[in-house]
Short mmCIF file of C-alpha atoms in Angstrom, two decimals:
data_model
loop_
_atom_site.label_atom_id
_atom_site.label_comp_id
_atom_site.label_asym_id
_atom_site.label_seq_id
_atom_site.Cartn_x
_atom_site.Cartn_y
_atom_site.Cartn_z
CA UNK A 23 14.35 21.62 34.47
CA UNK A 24 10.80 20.05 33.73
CA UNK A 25 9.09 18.88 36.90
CA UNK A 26 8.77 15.05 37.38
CA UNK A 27 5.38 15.70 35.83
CA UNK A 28 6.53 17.08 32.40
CA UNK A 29 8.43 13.87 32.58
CA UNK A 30 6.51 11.23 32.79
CA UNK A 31 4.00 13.03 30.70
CA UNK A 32 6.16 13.65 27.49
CA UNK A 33 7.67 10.41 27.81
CA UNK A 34 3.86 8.57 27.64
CA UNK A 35 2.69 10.82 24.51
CA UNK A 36 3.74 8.10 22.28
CA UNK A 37 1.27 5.42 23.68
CA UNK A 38 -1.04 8.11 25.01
CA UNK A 39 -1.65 9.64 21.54
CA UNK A 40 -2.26 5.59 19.89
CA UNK A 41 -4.24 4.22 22.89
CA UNK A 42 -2.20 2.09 24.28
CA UNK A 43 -1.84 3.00 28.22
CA UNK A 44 -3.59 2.04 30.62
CA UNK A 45 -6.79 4.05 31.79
CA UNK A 46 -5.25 5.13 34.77
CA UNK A 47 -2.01 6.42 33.29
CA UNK A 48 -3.73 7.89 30.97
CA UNK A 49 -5.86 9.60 33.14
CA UNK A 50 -2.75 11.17 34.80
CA UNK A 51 -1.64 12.41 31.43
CA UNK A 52 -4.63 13.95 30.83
CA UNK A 53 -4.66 15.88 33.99
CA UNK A 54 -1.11 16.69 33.87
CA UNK A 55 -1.77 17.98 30.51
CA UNK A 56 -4.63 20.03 31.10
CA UNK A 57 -2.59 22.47 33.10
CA UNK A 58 1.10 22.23 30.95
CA UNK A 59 1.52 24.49 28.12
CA UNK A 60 4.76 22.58 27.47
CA UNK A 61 3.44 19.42 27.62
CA UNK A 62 0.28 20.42 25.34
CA UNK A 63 2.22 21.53 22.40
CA UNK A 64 4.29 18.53 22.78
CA UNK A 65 0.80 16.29 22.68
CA UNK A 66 -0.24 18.54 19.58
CA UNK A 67 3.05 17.59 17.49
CA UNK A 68 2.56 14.03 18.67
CA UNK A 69 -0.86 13.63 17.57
CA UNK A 70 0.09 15.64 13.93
CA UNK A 71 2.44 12.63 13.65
CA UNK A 72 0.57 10.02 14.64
CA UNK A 73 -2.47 11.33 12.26
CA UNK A 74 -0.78 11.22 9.14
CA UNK A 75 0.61 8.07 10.32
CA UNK A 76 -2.44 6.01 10.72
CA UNK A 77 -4.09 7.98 7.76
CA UNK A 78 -1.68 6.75 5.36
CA UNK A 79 -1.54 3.02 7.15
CA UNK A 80 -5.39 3.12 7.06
CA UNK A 81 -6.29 4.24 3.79
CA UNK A 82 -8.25 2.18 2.11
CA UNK A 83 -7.32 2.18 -1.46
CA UNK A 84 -4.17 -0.28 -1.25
CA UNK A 85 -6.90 -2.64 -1.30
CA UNK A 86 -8.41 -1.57 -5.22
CA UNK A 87 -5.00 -3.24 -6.15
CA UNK A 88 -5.09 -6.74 -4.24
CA UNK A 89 -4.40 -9.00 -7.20
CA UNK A 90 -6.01 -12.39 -7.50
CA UNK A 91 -3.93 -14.78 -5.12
CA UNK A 92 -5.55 -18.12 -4.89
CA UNK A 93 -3.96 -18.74 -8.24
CA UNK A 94 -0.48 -18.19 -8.08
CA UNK A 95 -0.78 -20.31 -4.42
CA UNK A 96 -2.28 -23.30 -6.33
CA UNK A 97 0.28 -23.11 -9.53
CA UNK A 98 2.85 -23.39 -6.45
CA UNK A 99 1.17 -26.20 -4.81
CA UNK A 100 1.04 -27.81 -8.09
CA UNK A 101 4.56 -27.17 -9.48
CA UNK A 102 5.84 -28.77 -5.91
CA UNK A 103 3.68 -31.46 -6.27
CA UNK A 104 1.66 -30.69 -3.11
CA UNK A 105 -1.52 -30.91 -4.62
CA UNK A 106 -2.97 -32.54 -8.02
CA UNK A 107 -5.01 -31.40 -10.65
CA UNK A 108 -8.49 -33.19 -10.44
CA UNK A 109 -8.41 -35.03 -12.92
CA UNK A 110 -5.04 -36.50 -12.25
CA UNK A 111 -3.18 -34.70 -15.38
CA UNK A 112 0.31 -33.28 -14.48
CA UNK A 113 1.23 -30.26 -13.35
CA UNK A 114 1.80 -28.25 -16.24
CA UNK A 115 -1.33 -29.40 -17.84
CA UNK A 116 -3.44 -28.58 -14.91
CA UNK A 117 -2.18 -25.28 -15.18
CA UNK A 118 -2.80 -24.58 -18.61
CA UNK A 119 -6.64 -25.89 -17.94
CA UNK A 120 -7.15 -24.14 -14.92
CA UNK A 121 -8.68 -20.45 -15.18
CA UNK A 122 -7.26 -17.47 -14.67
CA UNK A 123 -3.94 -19.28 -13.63
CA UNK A 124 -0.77 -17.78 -15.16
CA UNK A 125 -0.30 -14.64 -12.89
CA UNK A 126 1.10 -11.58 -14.35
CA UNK A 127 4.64 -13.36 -12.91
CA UNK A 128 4.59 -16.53 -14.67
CA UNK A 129 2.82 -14.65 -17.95
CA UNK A 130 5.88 -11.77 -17.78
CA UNK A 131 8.88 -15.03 -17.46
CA UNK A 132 7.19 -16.48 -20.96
CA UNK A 133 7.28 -13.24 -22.28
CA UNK A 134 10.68 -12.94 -21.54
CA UNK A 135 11.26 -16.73 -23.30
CA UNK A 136 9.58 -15.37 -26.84
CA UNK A 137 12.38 -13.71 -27.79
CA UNK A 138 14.57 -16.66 -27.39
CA UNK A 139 11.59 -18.84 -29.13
CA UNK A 140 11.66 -16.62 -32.41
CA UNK A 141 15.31 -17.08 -32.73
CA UNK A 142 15.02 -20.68 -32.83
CA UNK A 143 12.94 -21.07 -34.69
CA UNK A 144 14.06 -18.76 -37.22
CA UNK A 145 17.45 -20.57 -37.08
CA UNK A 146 15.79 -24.10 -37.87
CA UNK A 147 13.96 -21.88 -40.91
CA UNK A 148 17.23 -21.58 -42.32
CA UNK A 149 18.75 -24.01 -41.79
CA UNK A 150 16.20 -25.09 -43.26
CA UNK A 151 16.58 -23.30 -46.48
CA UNK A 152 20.39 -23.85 -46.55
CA UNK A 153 19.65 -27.62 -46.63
CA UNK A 154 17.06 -26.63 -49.52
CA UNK A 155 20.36 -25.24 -51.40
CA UNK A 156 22.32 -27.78 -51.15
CA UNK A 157 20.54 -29.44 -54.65
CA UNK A 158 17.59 -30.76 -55.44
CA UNK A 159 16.02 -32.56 -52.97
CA UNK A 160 15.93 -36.36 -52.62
CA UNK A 161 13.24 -38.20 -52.13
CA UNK A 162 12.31 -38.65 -48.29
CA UNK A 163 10.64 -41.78 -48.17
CA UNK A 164 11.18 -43.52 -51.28
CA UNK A 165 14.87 -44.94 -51.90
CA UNK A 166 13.99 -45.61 -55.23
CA UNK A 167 13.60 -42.53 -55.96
CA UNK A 168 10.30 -42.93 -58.03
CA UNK A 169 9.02 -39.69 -58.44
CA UNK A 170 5.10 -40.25 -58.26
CA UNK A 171 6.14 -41.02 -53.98
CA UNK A 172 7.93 -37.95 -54.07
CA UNK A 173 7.05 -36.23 -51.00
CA UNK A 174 8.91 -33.45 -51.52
CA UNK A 175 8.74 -30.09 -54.06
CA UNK A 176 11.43 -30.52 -56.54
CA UNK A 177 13.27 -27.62 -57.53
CA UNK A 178 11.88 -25.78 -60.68
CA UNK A 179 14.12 -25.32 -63.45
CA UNK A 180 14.96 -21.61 -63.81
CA UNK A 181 16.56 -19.09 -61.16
CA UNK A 182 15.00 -19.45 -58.05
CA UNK A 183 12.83 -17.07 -56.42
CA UNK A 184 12.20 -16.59 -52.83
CA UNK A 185 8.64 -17.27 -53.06
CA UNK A 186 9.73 -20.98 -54.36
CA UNK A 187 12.64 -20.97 -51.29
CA UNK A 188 9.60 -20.30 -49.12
CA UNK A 189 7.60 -23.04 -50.55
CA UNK A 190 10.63 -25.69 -49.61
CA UNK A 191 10.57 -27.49 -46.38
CA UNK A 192 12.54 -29.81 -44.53
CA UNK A 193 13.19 -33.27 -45.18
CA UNK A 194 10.18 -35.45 -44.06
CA UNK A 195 7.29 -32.56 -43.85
CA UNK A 196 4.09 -32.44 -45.97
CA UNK A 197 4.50 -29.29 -48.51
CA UNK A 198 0.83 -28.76 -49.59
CA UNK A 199 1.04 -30.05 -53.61
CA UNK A 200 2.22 -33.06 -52.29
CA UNK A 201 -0.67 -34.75 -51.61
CA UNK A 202 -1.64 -35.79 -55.26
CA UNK A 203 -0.40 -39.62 -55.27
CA UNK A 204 -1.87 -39.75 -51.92
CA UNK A 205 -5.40 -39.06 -53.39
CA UNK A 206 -5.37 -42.17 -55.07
CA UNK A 207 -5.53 -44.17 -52.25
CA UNK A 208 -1.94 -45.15 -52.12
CA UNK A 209 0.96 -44.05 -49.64
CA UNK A 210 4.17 -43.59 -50.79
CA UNK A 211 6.59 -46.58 -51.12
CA UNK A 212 7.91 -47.07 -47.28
CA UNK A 213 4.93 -46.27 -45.55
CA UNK A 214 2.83 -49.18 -46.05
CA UNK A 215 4.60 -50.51 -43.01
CA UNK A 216 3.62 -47.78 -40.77
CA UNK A 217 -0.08 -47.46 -41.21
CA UNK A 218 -1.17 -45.66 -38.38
CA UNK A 219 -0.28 -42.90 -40.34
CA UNK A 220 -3.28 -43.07 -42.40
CA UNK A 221 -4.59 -41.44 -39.89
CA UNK A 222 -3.49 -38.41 -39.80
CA UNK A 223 -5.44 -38.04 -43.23
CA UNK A 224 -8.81 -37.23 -43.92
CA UNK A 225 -10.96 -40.33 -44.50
CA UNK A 226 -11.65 -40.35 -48.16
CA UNK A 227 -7.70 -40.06 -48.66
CA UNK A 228 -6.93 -42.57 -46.52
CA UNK A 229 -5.27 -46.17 -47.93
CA UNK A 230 -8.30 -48.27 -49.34
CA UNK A 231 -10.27 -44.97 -48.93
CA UNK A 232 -14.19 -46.60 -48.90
CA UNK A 233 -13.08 -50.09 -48.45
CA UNK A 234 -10.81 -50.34 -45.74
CA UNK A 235 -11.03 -47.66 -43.68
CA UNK A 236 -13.92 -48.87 -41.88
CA UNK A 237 -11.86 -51.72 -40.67
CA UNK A 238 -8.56 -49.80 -40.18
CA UNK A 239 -6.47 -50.76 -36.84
CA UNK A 240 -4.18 -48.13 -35.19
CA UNK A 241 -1.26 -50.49 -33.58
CA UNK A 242 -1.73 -48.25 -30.59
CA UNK A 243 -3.88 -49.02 -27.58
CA UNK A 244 -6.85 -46.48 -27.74
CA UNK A 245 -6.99 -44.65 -24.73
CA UNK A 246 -9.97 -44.14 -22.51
CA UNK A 247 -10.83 -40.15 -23.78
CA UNK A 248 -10.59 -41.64 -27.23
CA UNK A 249 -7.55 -39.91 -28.00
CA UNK A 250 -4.52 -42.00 -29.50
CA UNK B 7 -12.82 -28.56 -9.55
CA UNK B 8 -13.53 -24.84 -9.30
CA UNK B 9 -11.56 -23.75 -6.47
CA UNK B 10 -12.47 -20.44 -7.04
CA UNK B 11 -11.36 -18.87 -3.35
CA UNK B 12 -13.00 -14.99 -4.25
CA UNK B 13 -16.76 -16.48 -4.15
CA UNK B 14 -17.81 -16.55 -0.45
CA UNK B 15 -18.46 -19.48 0.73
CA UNK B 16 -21.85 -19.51 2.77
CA UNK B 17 -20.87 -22.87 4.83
CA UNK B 18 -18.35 -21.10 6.33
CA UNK B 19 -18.62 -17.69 8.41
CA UNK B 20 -16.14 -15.06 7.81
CA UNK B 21 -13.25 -14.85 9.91
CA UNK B 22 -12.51 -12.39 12.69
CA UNK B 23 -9.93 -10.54 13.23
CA UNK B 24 -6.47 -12.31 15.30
CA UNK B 25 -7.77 -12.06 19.06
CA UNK B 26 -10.93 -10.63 18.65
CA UNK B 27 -13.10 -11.91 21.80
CA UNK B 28 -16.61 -12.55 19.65
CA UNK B 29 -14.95 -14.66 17.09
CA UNK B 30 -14.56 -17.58 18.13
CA UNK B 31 -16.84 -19.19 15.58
CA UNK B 32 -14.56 -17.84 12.82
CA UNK B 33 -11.89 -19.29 14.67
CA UNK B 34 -13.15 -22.80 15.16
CA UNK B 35 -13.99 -22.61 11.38
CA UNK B 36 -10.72 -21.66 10.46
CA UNK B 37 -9.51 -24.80 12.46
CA UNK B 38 -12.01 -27.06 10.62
CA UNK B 39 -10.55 -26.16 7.40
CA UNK B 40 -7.12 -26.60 8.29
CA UNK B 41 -7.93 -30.13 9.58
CA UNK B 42 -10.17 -30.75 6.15
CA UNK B 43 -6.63 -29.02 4.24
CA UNK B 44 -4.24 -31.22 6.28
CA UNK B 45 -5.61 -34.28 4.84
CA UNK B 46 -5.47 -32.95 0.99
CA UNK B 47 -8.58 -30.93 0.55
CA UNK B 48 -8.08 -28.26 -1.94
CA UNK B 49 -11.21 -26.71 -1.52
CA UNK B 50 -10.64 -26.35 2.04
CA UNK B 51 -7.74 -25.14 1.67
CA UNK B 52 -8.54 -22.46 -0.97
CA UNK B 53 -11.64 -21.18 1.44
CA UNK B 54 -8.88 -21.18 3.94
CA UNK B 55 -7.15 -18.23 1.52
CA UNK B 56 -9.95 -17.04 0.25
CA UNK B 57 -10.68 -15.67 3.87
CA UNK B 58 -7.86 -14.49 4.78
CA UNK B 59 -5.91 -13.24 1.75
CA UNK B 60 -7.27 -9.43 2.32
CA UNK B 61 -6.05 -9.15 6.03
CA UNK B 62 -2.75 -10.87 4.45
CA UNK B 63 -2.55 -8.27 1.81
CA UNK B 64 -3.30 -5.46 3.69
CA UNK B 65 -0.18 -6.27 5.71
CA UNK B 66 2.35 -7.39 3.34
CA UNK B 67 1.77 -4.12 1.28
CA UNK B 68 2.36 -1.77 4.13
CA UNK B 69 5.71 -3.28 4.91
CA UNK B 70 6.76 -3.69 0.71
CA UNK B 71 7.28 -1.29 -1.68
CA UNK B 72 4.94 -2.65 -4.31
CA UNK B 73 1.98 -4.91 -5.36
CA UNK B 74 4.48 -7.24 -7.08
CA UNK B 75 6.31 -7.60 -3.80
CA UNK B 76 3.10 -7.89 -1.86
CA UNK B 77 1.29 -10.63 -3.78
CA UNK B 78 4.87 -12.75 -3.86
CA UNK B 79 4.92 -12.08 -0.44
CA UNK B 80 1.40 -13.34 0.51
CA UNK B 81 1.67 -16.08 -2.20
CA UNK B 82 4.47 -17.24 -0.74
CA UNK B 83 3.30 -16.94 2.92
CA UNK B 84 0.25 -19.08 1.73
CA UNK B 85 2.57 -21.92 0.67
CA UNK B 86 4.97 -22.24 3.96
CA UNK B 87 1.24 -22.23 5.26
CA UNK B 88 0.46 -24.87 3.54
CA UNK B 89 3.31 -27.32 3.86
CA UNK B 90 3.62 -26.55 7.20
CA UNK B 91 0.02 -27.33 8.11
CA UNK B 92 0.50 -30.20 10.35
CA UNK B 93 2.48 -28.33 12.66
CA UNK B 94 -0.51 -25.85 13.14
CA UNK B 95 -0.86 -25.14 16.78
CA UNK B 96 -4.49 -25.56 17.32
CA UNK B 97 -3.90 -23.08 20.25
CA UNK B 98 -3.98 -20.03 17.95
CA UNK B 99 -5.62 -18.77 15.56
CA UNK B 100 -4.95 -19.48 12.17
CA UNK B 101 -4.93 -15.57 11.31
CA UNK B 102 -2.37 -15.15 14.18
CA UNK B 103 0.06 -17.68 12.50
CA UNK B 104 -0.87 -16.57 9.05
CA UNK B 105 0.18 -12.90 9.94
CA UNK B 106 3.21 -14.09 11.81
CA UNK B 107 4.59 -15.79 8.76
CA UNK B 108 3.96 -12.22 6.73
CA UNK B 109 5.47 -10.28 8.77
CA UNK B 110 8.55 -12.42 8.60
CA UNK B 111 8.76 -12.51 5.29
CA UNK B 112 8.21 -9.09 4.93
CA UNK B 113 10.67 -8.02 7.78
CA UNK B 114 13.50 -10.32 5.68
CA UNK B 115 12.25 -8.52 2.68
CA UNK B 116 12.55 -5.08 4.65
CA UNK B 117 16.26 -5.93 5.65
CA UNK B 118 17.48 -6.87 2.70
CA UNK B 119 15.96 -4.01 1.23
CA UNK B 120 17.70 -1.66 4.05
CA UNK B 121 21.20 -3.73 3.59
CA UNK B 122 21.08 -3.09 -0.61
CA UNK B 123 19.60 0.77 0.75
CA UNK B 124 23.16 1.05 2.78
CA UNK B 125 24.99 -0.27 0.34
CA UNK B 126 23.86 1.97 -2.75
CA UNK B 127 23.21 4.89 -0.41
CA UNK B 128 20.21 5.41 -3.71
CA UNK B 129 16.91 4.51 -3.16
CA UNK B 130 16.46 3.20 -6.67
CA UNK B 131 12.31 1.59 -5.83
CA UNK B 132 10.83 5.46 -5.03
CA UNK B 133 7.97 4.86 -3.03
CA UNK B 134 5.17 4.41 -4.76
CA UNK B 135 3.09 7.81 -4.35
CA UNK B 136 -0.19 6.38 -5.81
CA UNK B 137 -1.26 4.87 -2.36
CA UNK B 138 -4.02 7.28 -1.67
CA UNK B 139 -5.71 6.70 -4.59
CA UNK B 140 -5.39 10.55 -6.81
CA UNK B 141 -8.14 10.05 -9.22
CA UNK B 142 -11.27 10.78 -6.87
CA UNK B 143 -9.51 14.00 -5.90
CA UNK B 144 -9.03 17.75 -7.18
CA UNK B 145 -5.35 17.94 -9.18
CA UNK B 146 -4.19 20.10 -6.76
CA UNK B 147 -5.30 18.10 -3.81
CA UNK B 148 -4.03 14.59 -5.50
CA UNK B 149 -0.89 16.08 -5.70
CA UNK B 150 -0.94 17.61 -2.09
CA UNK B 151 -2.02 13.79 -0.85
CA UNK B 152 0.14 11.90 -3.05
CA UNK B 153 3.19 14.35 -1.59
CA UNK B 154 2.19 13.73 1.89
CA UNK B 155 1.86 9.69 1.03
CA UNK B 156 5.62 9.92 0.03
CA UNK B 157 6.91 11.76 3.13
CA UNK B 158 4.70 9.31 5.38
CA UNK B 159 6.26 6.18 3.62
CA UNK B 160 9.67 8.01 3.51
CA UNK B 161 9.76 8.45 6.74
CA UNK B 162 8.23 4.56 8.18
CA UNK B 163 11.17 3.31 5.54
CA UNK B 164 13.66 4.59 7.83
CA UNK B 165 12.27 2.67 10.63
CA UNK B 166 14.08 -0.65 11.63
CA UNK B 167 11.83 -3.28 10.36
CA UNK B 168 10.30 -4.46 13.71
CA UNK B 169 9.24 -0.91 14.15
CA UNK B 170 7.76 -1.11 11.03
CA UNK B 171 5.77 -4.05 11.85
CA UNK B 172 4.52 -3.17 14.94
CA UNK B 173 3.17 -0.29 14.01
CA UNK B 174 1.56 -1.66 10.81
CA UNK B 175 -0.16 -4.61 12.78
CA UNK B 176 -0.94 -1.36 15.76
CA UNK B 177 -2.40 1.33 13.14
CA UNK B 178 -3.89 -0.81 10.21
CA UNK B 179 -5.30 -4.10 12.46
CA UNK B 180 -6.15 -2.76 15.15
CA UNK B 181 -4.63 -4.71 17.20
CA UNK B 182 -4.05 -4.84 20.63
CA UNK B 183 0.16 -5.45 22.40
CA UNK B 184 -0.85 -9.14 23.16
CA UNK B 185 -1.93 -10.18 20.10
CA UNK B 186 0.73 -8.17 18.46
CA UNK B 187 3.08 -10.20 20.38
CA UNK B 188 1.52 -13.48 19.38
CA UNK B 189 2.36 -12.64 15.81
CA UNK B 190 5.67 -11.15 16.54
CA UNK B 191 6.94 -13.50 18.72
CA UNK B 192 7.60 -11.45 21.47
CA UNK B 193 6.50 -10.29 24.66
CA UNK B 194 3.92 -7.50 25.26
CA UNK B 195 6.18 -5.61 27.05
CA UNK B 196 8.46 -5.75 24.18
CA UNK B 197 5.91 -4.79 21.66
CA UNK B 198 4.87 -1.08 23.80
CA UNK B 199 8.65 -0.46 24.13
CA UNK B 200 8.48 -1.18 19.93
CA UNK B 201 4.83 1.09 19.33
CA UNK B 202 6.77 3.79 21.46
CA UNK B 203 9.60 3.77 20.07
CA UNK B 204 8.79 3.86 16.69
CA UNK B 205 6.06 6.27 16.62
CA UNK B 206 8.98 9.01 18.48
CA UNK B 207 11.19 8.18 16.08
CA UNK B 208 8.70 8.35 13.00
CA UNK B 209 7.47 11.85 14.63
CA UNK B 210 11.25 13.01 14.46
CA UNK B 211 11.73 12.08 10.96
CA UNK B 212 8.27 13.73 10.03
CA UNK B 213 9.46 17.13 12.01
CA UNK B 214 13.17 17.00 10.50
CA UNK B 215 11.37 17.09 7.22
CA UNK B 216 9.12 19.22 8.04
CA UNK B 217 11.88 21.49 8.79
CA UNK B 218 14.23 20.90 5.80
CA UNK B 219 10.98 21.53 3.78
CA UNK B 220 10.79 25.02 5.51
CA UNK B 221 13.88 26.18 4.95
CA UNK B 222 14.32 25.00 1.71
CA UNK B 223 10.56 27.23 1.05
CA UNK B 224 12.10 29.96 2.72
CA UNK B 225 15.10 29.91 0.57
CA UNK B 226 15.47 32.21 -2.81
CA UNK B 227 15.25 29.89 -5.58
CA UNK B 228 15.08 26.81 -3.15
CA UNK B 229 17.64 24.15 -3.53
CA UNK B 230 18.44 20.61 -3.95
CA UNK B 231 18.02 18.67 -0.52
CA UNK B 232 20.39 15.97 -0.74
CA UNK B 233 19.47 15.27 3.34
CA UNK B 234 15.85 14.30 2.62
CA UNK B 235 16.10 10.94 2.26
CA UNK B 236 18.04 9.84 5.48
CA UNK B 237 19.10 6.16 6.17
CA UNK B 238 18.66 5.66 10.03
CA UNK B 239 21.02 2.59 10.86
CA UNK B 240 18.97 0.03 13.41
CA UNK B 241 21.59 0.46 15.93
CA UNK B 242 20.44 4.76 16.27
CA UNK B 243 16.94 3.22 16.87
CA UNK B 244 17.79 1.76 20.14
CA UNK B 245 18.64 -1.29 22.15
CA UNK B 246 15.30 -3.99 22.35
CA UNK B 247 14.25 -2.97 26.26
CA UNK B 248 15.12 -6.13 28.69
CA UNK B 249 11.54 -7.88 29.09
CA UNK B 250 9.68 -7.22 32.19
CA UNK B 251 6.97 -9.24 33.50
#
């Protein structure tokens, strides 16, 4: 049986080989140790553990991988609605603006969406091209069916290839070729009453191109950035 | 705004370390940005991180098995920090509180991982052996160091979590039972009963390894050791002592 000594000694190496007793105590340990063959080898295992221990705790190099956190803290802020963007904007568009902020997280759950993104849009594609099928295409805009507003490729005559199922689009879109009766300065019969969409033309093929275009009105307030 | 937190900012001094004596100035300046952060300053706010997001790091990623884990951790450390700013005791320091909410999070994160650990009886996240960073050494003495890595985090995984943390905040901090016991909630006597505890029990793991490695050396043709990776239920780890004054 170990002498009251042994005891108390063994039982401190824990906190004796970290630090962590008192001066005193330790001091005892020390002594007791100095003269306990026992007690030493014990102290020797003790300290083996406690060295690898701190040497793996302490090493330095976790640190080389600290990612960038100030980010992913603010995109939370802003998704909760803690903070706002400077400028006032909404979340999402603060995001997008500020630097650097889409952390590997948020970059690897869109990721994940793209996928999901190609197949719908591939589905609209053909339905798309089934709708293209389904005979030639009607006029979008003009119920009159005059063909100099047609706004849409008509079908060629002849078997059709799938370069010329490419070229068709859905009811309503802008297939280049189409802008020809446009050039003249005219839009096609129904649009006259919405003529904001001028616009979205260059100038010189916009209605009254030279003439009027100066003096063209947008029926939508004009917003203080300049953007409509 | 550029509320870039990584560039120092020279109007405030860097903080010292949770209970550190000289640092009071870092202290008081932590308090003045929380105040300037409590009424909507951003910029406070992301000084406020930009200070203490190492010491946060450092911490999380000792008690988590991976970056990923870490920088969710501290991320979302930063915002309980943040919406619970107004009840910020101005009694502590703010890296005592910060560190407090880590190592909750991470000890909730180390018990679930233990509970799904039980359950599976497969630890399916190996530790990650690249701590000790193997490029600036030989092959053969990467590999030795990367080993010795996985052993040393093999063996703190068995640990009950509030060993874990005590000894992280002990080892890596530096710091002393009383501020360990700010963070943790508990008493000091509580937090030499958890240093003791856990470094005896992380120096028996070590040995028993030690020894299952040196049998299996000694062995012809060596073997398969399905006992090296041991789950250690919390209740073998011991009763929490009965806190003395």
């Amino acid at each position: 049986m170990k002498n009251p000594s042994c005891t108390e000694a063994q039982a401190e190496l824990p906190l004796f080989v970290g630090g962590d007793l008192d001066s005193e105590v330790s001091k005892r340990v020390e002594r007791h140790i100095e003269h306990c063959a026992d007690c030493r080898d014990g102290l020797a295992a003790a300290r083996t553990a406690h060295r690898v221990l701190h040497e793996y705790l302490v090493s330095p190099i976790v640190e080389l991988h600290q990612p960038e956190i100030w980010s992913g803290v603010r995109a939370g802020l802003l998704e909760r609605g803690l903070i706002r963007s400077p400028a006032g904007t909404s979340a999402p568009q603060a995001r997008a603006s500020y630097q650097g902020l889409q952390t590997p997280a948020t970059a690897g759950r869109l990721l994940r969406l793209l996928p999901l993104a190609a197949a719908a849009a591939a589905g609209l594609f053909y339905l798309g091209l089934l709708a293209g099928r389904s005979g030639p295409m009607a006029p979008a805009f003009d119920p009159s069916g005059d063909p100099a507003n047609q706004l849409l490729v008509q079908d060629p005559p002849g078997p059709r290839a799938g370069s010329d199922l490419a070229r068709e689009t859905l009811p309503g879109a802008l297939p280049l070729g189409t802008l020809a009766p446009l050039a003249k300065g005219q839009l096609p019969l129904g649009l006259e009453a919405e003529p904001w969409l001028g616009e979205a033309l260059p100038l010189h093929l916009r209605p009254g191109a030279g003439a009027s275009a100066a003096g063209f009105q947008s029926p939508y307030p004009k917003r203080a950035d300049g953007v409509r | 705004m550029d509320s870039n937190p990584q560039s120092p900012n020279p109007q405030f001094p860097e903080p010292s370390k949770p209970g550190a004596r000289d640092g009071e100035s870092g202290r008081e300046q932590d308090h003045r940005l929380v105040r300037l952060a409590k009424t909507g300053d951003e910029l406070a706010f992301a000084e406020l991180v930009r200070r203490h997001e190492r010491g946060a790091w450092r911490v999380a990623r000792r008690l988590v098995p991976s970056d990923e884990d870490a920088r969710d951790l501290v991320q979302d450390a930063f915002l309980r920090v943040f919406v619970n700013l107004e009840g910020f005791d101005f009694k502590y320091a703010f890296s005592s509180w910060l560190l407090r909410i880590v190592n909750n999070l991470a000890i909730d994160s180390l018990r679930k991982r233990r509970t799904a650990f039980s359950i599976s009886g497969d630890d399916e996240d190996d530790p990650e052996p690249g701590l000790m960073d193997p490029k600036a050494l030989s092959p053969s003495a990467a590999m030795e160091q990367t080993e010795t890595a996985a052993e040393v985090q093999a063996c703190l995984e068995t640990l009950a979590p509030h060993f874990q943390s005590a000894l992280v905040l002990r080892e890596l901090e530096g710091l002393g039972c009383m501020e360990i016991a700010e963070i943790v909630d508990a008493t000091h006597v509580t937090v030499r009963w958890r240093l003791h505890r856990g470094r005896k029990l992380f120096q028996e793991e070590w040995e028993r390894r030690a020894r299952i490695k040196q049998t299996r050396a000694a062995e012809p043709g060596g073997g398969a050791n399905k006992d090296a990776a041991r789950f250690v239920d919390p209740a073998e780890q011991g009763p929490e002592p009965e806190p003395r004054t």
